[in-house]
Coordinates of N, CA and C in Angstrom, one line a residue:
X1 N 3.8 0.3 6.5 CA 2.7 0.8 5.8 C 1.5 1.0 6.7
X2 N 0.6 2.1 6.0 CA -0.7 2.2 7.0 C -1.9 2.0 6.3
X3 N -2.5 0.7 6.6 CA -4.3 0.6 6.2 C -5.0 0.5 7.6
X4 N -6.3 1.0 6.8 CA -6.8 0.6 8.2 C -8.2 0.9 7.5
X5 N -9.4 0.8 8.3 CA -10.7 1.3 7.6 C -10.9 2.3 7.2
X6 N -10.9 3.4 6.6 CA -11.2 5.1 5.8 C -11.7 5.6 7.1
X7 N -13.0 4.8 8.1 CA -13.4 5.7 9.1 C -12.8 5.9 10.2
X8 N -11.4 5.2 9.9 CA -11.0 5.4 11.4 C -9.2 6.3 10.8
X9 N -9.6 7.1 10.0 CA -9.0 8.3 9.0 C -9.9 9.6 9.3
X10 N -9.7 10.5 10.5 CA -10.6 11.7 10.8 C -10.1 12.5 9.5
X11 N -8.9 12.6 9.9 CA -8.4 13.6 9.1 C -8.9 13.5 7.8
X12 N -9.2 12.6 7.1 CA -9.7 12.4 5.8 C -11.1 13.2 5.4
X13 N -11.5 12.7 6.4 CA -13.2 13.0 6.4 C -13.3 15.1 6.6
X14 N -12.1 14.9 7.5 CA -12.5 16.8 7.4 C -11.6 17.6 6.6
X15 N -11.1 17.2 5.8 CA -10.3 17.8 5.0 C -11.5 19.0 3.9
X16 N -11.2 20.2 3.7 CA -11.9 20.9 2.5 C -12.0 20.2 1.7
X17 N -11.6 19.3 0.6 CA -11.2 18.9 -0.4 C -12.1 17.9 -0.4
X18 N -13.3 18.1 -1.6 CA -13.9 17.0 -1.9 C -14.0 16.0 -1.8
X19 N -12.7 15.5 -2.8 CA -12.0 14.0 -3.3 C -11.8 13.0 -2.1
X20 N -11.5 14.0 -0.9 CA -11.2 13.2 0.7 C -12.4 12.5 0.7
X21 N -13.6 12.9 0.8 CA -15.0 12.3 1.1 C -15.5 12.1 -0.3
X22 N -14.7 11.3 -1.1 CA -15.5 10.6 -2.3 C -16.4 9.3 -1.6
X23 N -17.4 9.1 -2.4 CA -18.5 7.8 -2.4 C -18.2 7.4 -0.5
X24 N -18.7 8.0 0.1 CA -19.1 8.0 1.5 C -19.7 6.8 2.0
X25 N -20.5 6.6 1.3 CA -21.3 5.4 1.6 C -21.0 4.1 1.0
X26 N -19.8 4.4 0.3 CA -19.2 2.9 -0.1 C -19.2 2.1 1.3
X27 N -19.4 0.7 1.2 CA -18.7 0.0 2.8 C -17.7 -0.5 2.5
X28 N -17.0 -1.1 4.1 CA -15.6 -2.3 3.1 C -14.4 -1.0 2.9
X29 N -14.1 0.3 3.1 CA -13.4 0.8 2.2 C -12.0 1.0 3.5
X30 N -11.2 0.4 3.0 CA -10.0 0.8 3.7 C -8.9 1.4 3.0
X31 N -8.5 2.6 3.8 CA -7.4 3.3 2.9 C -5.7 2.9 3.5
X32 N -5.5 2.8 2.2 CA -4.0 2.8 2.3 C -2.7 4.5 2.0
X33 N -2.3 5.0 3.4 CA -2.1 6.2 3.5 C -0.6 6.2 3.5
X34 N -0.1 5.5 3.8 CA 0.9 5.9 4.2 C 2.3 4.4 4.1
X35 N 3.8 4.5 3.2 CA 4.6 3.8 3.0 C 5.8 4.0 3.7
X36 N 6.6 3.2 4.3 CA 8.2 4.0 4.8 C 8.9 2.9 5.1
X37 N 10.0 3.2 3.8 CA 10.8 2.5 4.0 C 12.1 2.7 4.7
X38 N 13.1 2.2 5.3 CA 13.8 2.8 6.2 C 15.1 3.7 5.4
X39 N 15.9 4.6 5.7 CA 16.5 4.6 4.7 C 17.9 3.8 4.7
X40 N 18.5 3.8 3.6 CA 19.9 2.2 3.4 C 18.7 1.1 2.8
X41 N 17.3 1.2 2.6 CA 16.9 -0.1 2.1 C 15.8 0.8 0.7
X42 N 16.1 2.0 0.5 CA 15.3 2.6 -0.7 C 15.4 2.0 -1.6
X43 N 15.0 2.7 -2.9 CA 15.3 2.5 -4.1 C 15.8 0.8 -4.4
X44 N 14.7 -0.5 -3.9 CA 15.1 -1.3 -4.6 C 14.2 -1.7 -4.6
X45 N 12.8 -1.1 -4.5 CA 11.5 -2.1 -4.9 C 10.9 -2.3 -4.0
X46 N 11.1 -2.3 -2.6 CA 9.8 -2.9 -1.0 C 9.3 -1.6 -1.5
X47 N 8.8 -0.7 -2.1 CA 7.1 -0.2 -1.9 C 6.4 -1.2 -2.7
X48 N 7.1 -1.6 -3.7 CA 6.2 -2.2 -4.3 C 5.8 -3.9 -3.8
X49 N 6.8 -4.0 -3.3 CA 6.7 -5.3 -2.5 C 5.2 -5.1 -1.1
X50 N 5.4 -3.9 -0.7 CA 4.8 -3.4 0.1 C 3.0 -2.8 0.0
X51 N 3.2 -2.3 -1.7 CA 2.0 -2.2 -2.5 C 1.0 -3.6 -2.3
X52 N 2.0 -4.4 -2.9 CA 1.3 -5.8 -3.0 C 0.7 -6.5 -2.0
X53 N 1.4 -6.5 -0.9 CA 1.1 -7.0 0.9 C -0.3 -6.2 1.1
X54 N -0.8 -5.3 1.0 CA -1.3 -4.3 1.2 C -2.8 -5.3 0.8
X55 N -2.6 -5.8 -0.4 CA -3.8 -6.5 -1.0 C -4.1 -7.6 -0.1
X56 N -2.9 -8.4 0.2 CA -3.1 -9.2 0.7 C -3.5 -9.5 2.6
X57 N -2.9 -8.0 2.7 CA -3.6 -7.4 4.3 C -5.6 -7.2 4.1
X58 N -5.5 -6.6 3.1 CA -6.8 -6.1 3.0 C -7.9 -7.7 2.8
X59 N -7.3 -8.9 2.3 CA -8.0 -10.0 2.0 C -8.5 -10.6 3.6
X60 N -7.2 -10.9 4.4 CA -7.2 -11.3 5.5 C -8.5 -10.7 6.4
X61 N -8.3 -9.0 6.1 CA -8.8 -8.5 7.3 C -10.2 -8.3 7.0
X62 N -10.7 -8.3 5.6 CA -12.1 -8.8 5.2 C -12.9 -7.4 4.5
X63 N -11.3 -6.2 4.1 CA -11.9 -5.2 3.3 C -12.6 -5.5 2.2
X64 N -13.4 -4.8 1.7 CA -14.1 -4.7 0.0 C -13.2 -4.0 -0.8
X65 N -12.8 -2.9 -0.4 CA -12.1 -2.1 -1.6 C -11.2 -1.0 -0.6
X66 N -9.9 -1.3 -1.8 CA -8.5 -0.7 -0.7 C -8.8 0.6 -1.4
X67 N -8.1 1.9 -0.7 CA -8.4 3.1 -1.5 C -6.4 3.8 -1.0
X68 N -6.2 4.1 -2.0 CA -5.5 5.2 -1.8 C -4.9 6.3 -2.2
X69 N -3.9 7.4 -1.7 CA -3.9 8.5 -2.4 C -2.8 9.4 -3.0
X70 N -2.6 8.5 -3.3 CA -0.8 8.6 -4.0 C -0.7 10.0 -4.9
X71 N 0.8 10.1 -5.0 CA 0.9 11.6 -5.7 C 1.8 11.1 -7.2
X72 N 1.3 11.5 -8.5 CA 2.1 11.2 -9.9 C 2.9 12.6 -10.4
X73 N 4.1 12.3 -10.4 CA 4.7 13.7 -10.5 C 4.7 13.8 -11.9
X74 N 5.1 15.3 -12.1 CA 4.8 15.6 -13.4 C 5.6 14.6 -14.8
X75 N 5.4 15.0 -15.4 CA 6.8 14.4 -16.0 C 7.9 14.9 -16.4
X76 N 8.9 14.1 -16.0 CA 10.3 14.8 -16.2 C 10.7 15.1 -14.2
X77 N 9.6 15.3 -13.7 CA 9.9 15.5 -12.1 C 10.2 14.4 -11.1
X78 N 10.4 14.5 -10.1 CA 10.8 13.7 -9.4 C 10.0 14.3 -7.4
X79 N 9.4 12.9 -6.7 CA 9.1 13.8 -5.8 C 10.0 13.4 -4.4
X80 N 9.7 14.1 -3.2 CA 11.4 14.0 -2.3 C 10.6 13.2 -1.7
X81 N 11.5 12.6 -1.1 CA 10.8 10.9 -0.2 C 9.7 11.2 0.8
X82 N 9.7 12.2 1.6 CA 8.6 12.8 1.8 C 7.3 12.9 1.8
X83 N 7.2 13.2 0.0 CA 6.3 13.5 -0.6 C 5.6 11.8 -1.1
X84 N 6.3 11.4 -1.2 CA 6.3 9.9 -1.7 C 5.8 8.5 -0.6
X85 N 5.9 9.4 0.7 CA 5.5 7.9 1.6 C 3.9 8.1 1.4
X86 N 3.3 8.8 0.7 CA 1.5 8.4 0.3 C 1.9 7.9 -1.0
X87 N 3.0 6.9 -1.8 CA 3.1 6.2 -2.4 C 2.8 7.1 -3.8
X88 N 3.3 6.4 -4.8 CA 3.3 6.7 -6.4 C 2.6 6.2 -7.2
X89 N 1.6 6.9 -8.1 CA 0.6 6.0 -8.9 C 1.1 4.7 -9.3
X90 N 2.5 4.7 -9.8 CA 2.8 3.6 -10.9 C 2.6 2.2 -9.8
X91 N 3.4 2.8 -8.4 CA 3.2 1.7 -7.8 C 1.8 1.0 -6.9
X92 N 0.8 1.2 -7.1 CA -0.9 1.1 -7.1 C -1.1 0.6 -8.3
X93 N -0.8 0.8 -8.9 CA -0.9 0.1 -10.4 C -0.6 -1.0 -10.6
X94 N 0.5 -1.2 -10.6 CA 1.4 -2.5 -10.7 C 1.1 -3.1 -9.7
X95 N 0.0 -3.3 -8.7 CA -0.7 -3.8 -7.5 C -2.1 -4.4 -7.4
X96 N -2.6 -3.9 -9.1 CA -4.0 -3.8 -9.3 C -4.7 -3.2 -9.0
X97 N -4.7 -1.7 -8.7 CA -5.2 -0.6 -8.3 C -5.7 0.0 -9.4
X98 N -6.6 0.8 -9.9 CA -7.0 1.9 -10.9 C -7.2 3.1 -10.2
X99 N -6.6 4.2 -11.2 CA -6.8 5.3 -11.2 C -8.2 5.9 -10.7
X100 N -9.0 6.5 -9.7 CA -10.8 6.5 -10.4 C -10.9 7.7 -10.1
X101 N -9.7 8.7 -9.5 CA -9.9 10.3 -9.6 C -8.3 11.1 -9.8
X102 N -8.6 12.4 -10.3 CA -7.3 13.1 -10.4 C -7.8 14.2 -9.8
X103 N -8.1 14.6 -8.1 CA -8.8 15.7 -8.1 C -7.7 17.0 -8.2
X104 N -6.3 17.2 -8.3 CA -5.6 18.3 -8.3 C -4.0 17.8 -9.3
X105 N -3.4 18.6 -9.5 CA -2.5 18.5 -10.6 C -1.4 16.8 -10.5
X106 N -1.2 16.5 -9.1 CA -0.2 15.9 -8.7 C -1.1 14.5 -7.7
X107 N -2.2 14.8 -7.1 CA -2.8 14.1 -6.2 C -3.7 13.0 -7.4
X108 N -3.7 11.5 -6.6 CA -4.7 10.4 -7.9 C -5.4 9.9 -6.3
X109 N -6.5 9.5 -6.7 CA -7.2 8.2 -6.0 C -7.3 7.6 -6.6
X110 N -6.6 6.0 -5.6 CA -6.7 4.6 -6.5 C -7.3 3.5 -6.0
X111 N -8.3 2.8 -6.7 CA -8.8 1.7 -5.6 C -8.5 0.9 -6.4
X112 N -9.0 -0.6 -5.4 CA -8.7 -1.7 -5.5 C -9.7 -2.7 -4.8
X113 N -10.8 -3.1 -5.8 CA -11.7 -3.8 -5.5 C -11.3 -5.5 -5.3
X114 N -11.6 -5.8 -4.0 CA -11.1 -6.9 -3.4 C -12.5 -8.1 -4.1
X115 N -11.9 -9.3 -4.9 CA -12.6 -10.6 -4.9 C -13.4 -11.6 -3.2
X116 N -14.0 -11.8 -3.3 CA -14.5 -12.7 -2.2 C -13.5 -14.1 -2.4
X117 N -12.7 -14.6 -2.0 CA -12.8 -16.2 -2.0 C -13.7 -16.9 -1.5

């Protein structure tokens, strides 16, 4: 998987697309971009195993709020593995993540506001 701090994500920042440069001046914000599992070990749950780590990467390393930008396919669709290593809403979800944009038919931003211990 890939987190790291949002500013050290160029590409993010120059993208046309609004939604890339939502709340700018949040601090603390690390994005989670990218999942891959190998293939012979799919379809049995390490994204989601992997979702979860993600939280617990982000505690260690002293993030405020994990962000990422998963794709929700329509329904009834399915997306090609591909499309899916920016991860699936359901699985941000099931991680403690919320929804907090839908900026295009298929694309969500999800964060995940990290507690202090």
């Amino acid at each position: 998987m890939a987190v790291e701090p949002r500013e050290d994500y160029p590409r993010l920042w120059s993208r046309k697309q609004a939604w890339m440069r939502m709340d700018p001046e949040l601090e603390g914000v690390w994005s989670v971009t990218c999942f891959v599992v190998r293939k012979g070990h799919r379809r049995v749950g390490l994204t989601y195993e992997l979702a979860d780590a993600t939280v617990a990467y982000g505690r260690r390393v002293g993030a405020r709020v994990l962000e990422g930008y998963p794709i929700e396919p329509a329904p009834g669709k399915t997306v090609i593995w591909d499309e899916a290593s920016v991860g699936l809403v359901q699985v941000f979800v099931e991680a403690g993540y919320e929804v907090v944009a839908s900026p295009t038919l298929r694309r969500r931003v999800v964060r995940r506001v990290l507690e202090r211990d």
